[in-house]
Structures are given as C-alpha cells and as structure tokens.
Coordinates of C-alpha atoms in Angstrom, one line a residue:
M1073 CA 23.4 3.4 -42.9
K1074 CA 22.0 6.8 -42.4
V1075 CA 20.5 8.8 -39.5
L1076 CA 18.4 11.9 -40.4
L1077 CA 18.0 14.3 -37.4
V1078 CA 15.7 17.4 -38.1
N1079 CA 16.4 20.2 -36.4
G1080 CA 12.7 21.6 -35.7
S1081 CA 14.1 25.4 -34.9
P1082 CA 14.3 28.1 -37.1
R1083 CA 17.5 29.3 -36.1
G1084 CA 19.5 27.8 -38.4
K1085 CA 22.6 27.6 -36.2
G1086 CA 21.3 27.7 -32.8
N1087 CA 21.5 25.8 -29.6
T1088 CA 19.0 22.4 -30.9
Y1089 CA 21.7 22.6 -33.7
T1090 CA 25.0 22.5 -31.0
A1091 CA 22.8 19.4 -29.5
L1092 CA 22.1 17.4 -33.0
A1093 CA 25.6 18.1 -34.1
E1094 CA 27.5 16.7 -31.2
V1095 CA 24.6 13.5 -31.9
A1096 CA 25.6 13.7 -35.8
K1097 CA 29.2 13.8 -35.4
T1098 CA 29.3 10.7 -32.6
L1099 CA 27.3 8.9 -35.2
E1100 CA 29.7 9.5 -37.7
E1101 CA 33.2 8.4 -35.5
N1102 CA 31.1 5.4 -35.3
G1103 CA 31.0 4.8 -38.2
I1104 CA 26.9 6.1 -39.4
E1105 CA 26.2 8.9 -41.9
A1106 CA 24.6 11.4 -40.2
E1107 CA 22.9 14.8 -42.1
I1108 CA 21.4 17.5 -40.4
V1109 CA 18.2 19.4 -41.5
S1110 CA 16.6 22.6 -40.8
I1111 CA 12.9 23.7 -40.8
G1112 CA 13.8 27.1 -41.5
A1113 CA 12.0 30.1 -40.4
Q1114 CA 9.0 30.1 -43.1
A1115 CA 5.5 29.6 -42.2
V1116 CA 4.7 25.7 -42.2
Q1117 CA 1.3 24.3 -43.5
G1118 CA -0.3 22.3 -40.9
C1119 CA -2.7 19.5 -41.5
I1120 CA -6.2 20.1 -42.1
A1121 CA -7.4 16.4 -41.6
C1122 CA -8.7 16.0 -45.8
G1123 CA -7.8 12.5 -46.0
R1124 CA -6.8 12.3 -49.8
C1125 CA -3.1 11.2 -48.1
A1126 CA -5.0 8.0 -48.7
E1127 CA -5.4 8.4 -52.1
L1128 CA -2.2 9.8 -53.0
G1129 CA -0.1 8.0 -51.0
R1130 CA 1.2 11.5 -49.7
C1131 CA 0.3 15.1 -48.3
V1132 CA -2.0 17.2 -50.7
F1133 CA 0.0 20.3 -50.1
D1134 CA 2.9 20.0 -52.3
D1135 CA 5.0 22.5 -50.6
A1136 CA 9.5 22.1 -50.7
L1137 CA 9.9 21.4 -47.2
Y1138 CA 7.3 18.6 -46.4
N1139 CA 8.9 17.2 -49.8
N1140 CA 13.1 17.7 -48.7
V1141 CA 12.4 16.1 -45.3
R1142 CA 10.1 12.8 -46.9
A1143 CA 12.7 12.5 -49.3
K1144 CA 14.9 12.2 -47.1
L1145 CA 13.0 10.2 -44.2
E1146 CA 12.8 7.7 -47.1
A1147 CA 15.9 7.5 -47.4
A1148 CA 17.2 7.2 -43.7
D1149 CA 17.4 4.3 -41.5
G1150 CA 17.5 6.3 -38.2
I1151 CA 15.9 9.5 -37.4
V1152 CA 15.7 12.3 -34.4
I1153 CA 14.0 15.1 -33.8
G1154 CA 15.0 18.0 -31.7
S1155 CA 13.1 20.7 -30.8
P1156 CA 13.3 24.2 -28.7
V1157 CA 11.4 24.4 -25.8
Y1158 CA 8.0 26.6 -26.7
Y1159 CA 5.5 26.9 -23.4
A1160 CA 6.8 23.8 -22.1
G1161 CA 6.0 22.2 -25.6
P1162 CA 7.5 21.7 -29.8
N1163 CA 7.9 24.5 -31.5
G1164 CA 4.7 24.8 -33.4
S1165 CA 5.6 24.9 -37.0
L1166 CA 7.8 21.2 -36.2
C1167 CA 5.0 19.9 -35.0
A1168 CA 2.7 21.0 -38.3
L1169 CA 5.5 19.7 -40.0
L1170 CA 5.2 15.9 -38.3
D1171 CA 1.6 16.1 -38.2
R1172 CA 1.7 15.7 -41.9
L1173 CA 4.7 13.6 -42.3
F1174 CA 3.5 11.0 -39.8
Y1175 CA 0.1 10.5 -40.8
S1176 CA 0.8 10.3 -44.8
A1177 CA 4.1 8.7 -44.2
S1178 CA 3.9 6.1 -42.0
S1179 CA 5.0 3.3 -43.9
L1180 CA 8.5 4.6 -44.2
L1181 CA 8.6 5.2 -40.3
R1182 CA 7.9 2.2 -39.3
Y1183 CA 10.7 -0.2 -37.2
K1184 CA 13.3 2.8 -37.7
P1185 CA 14.6 3.3 -34.0
A1186 CA 14.3 6.9 -33.7
A1187 CA 14.8 9.3 -30.3
A1188 CA 14.0 13.1 -29.8
V1189 CA 16.1 15.9 -28.0
A1190 CA 14.8 19.2 -26.1
V1191 CA 16.5 22.4 -26.0
C1192 CA 15.2 24.6 -23.6
R1193 CA 16.8 28.0 -21.2
R1194 CA 15.3 26.2 -17.8
G1195 CA 12.0 24.1 -18.0
G1196 CA 9.6 22.5 -20.2
A1197 CA 12.0 20.0 -21.8
S1198 CA 10.6 16.8 -20.4
A1199 CA 7.2 18.0 -21.9
T1200 CA 8.5 19.2 -25.1
F1201 CA 10.5 15.0 -24.8
D1202 CA 7.1 13.3 -24.3
R1203 CA 5.6 15.2 -26.9
L1204 CA 7.8 14.1 -29.5
N1205 CA 8.0 10.6 -28.4
K1206 CA 4.5 10.3 -29.5
Y1207 CA 5.0 10.4 -32.7
F1208 CA 7.5 7.4 -32.4
T1209 CA 5.4 5.4 -30.0
I1210 CA 2.5 5.7 -32.4
S1211 CA 4.2 4.6 -35.3
C1212 CA 6.0 1.0 -34.8
M1213 CA 9.5 2.7 -34.1
P1214 CA 11.7 1.8 -31.6
I1215 CA 12.9 4.5 -29.0
V1216 CA 16.5 5.1 -28.6
S1217 CA 17.4 6.4 -25.1
S1218 CA 20.2 7.9 -23.5
Q1219 CA 21.8 8.0 -19.8
Y1220 CA 19.5 11.0 -19.1
W1221 CA 16.6 12.3 -20.7
N1222 CA 17.5 13.9 -23.9
S1223 CA 17.8 17.6 -22.7
V1224 CA 20.4 20.1 -23.3
H1225 CA 20.3 23.7 -21.6
G1226 CA 21.1 27.4 -23.2
L1227 CA 19.1 30.3 -24.2
A1228 CA 21.3 32.6 -26.2
P1229 CA 22.8 31.2 -29.1
G1230 CA 26.5 29.1 -27.9
E1231 CA 25.2 28.7 -24.8
A1232 CA 24.2 24.5 -25.5
A1233 CA 27.7 24.4 -25.9
Q1234 CA 28.5 24.9 -22.1
D1235 CA 26.3 22.5 -21.1
A1236 CA 28.4 19.3 -20.2
E1237 CA 25.7 16.8 -19.3
G1238 CA 23.8 17.9 -22.0
L1239 CA 26.5 17.2 -24.8
Q1240 CA 27.4 14.2 -22.9
T1241 CA 24.0 13.1 -22.9
M1242 CA 23.9 13.6 -26.9
R1243 CA 27.1 12.0 -27.4
T1244 CA 25.6 8.5 -25.7
L1245 CA 22.2 9.0 -27.7
G1246 CA 24.6 8.9 -30.7
R1247 CA 26.6 5.5 -29.8
N1248 CA 23.2 4.0 -28.7
M1249 CA 21.6 4.9 -32.3
A1250 CA 24.7 3.3 -33.9
W1251 CA 24.7 0.6 -31.3
M1252 CA 20.6 -0.1 -32.7
L1253 CA 21.4 0.5 -36.1
K1254 CA 24.4 -2.0 -36.2
S1255 CA 22.4 -4.6 -34.0
L1256 CA 19.5 -4.9 -36.3
K1257 CA 21.2 -4.9 -39.4
N1258 CA 24.0 -7.6 -38.3
G1259 CA 21.3 -9.8 -36.4
G1260 CA 18.1 -8.8 -36.6
Q1261 CA 15.0 -11.0 -37.0
P1262 CA 12.1 -9.8 -39.6
M1263 CA 9.2 -7.3 -39.2
P1264 CA 6.8 -8.8 -37.4
E1265 CA 3.8 -9.4 -39.5
R1266 CA 1.0 -6.3 -39.0
E1267 CA -2.3 -7.3 -38.2
Q1268 CA -4.9 -5.4 -40.2
G1269 CA -5.4 -2.5 -37.9
I1270 CA -8.7 -2.1 -36.1
A1271 CA -10.0 1.3 -35.0
T1272 CA -12.7 2.2 -32.7
N1273 CA -15.1 5.0 -31.8
F1274 CA -15.7 5.8 -28.3
I1275 CA -18.9 7.2 -29.6
R1276 CA -20.4 3.9 -30.7

C-alpha cells in the first residue's frame, strides 16, 4: 500500500515538507510506502471550466506537473495534501492544480483515505485545513483525523521541527492513515453502489 503526500509549498524543503516528512516517516514505520511530491515554484495553470475533461478523461492542459501528480494519484491508496498558509488559505498554485485534478480525475480518488495538513506562522491554519478538506468531502473520500487539527507552526525554514505538539499530531495522523488503509484492505466492505448523479440549479 502507498500514500502520496503532496507538498503544496514552492519551497521544496521548507516547513510544509518537514510536517509531511513526519507523516511519511510514521507511515513507513507502519509498513506503508510513502512518497512526497512537491509542486515547485513554477506558475500553475488553473481550471478554465472548458469541460473538455469530460470528453478526454483528463485535463485539456498537458503540463508536466498535472501529468506527474495524476499518475501518482492513480497508483496511490491514500493521499495527504499539505500547504503553507497564505492569507488564511492554501497556496494559490496548489489550489489551481487541485481544481483541475479533482474535477478531471475524480474517479481516481473515490474512497481513497485522505488528509490535509496546514503549516502557518501563527494563524489561518484552520481556514486552510477547512478549504483543503472540501476537495475530499465532495469526492467520496474518507477523511483521516488526528489528535488535533492537522497543523504545524513555523516561519523560517526548519522552525516547524521545533513544534513538538504539531509533529506529534503528524505522527498520529500517519498512524491513523496506516490503520485505516490496513482496515480497509483486510476487512473492508465493497464500495457503496453509486446512484445516478442529480444536479439542480437554484435559478430553475
């Protein structure tokens, strides 16, 4: 079993990486393969609501970041998405990527356990955590919890390593993710039957 951890920070080895690395280390200690992939600092194309993904089965934009993360999502059994806090929300580049991935590749995500991690200097973590969890809760993905909301504090690179409670929260998250994955594999039930989708608009 494998968990993909997406580092939504432009700093590949910053505090978001430190938090995700603690989760990854705990997963591996519990027999779960873990891989951290960083989105990098390049500009990320956002969704333009063209609807072509319904025809193509993938996003119409053929960029390396989307292709790489999509392929890794397909092979993953669980997902952890981490982001620094920018104005009480996730990194905009991360959201641009997630908008496209979750809209065009929802079939690769259903029923895979997921978790969000927010890293901040002081405040805004809970709003970031809430925003990221919305990607999961609209995609039939079980959310893995921890002993506290999944946040770690630090400003300068490396400061997150000093947040003892935050790192403990990450370790608990890793153990809970491993437990859920093993439980689903060893004693899980078949996926629920999906009803045909119903879409209503408030204007009619």
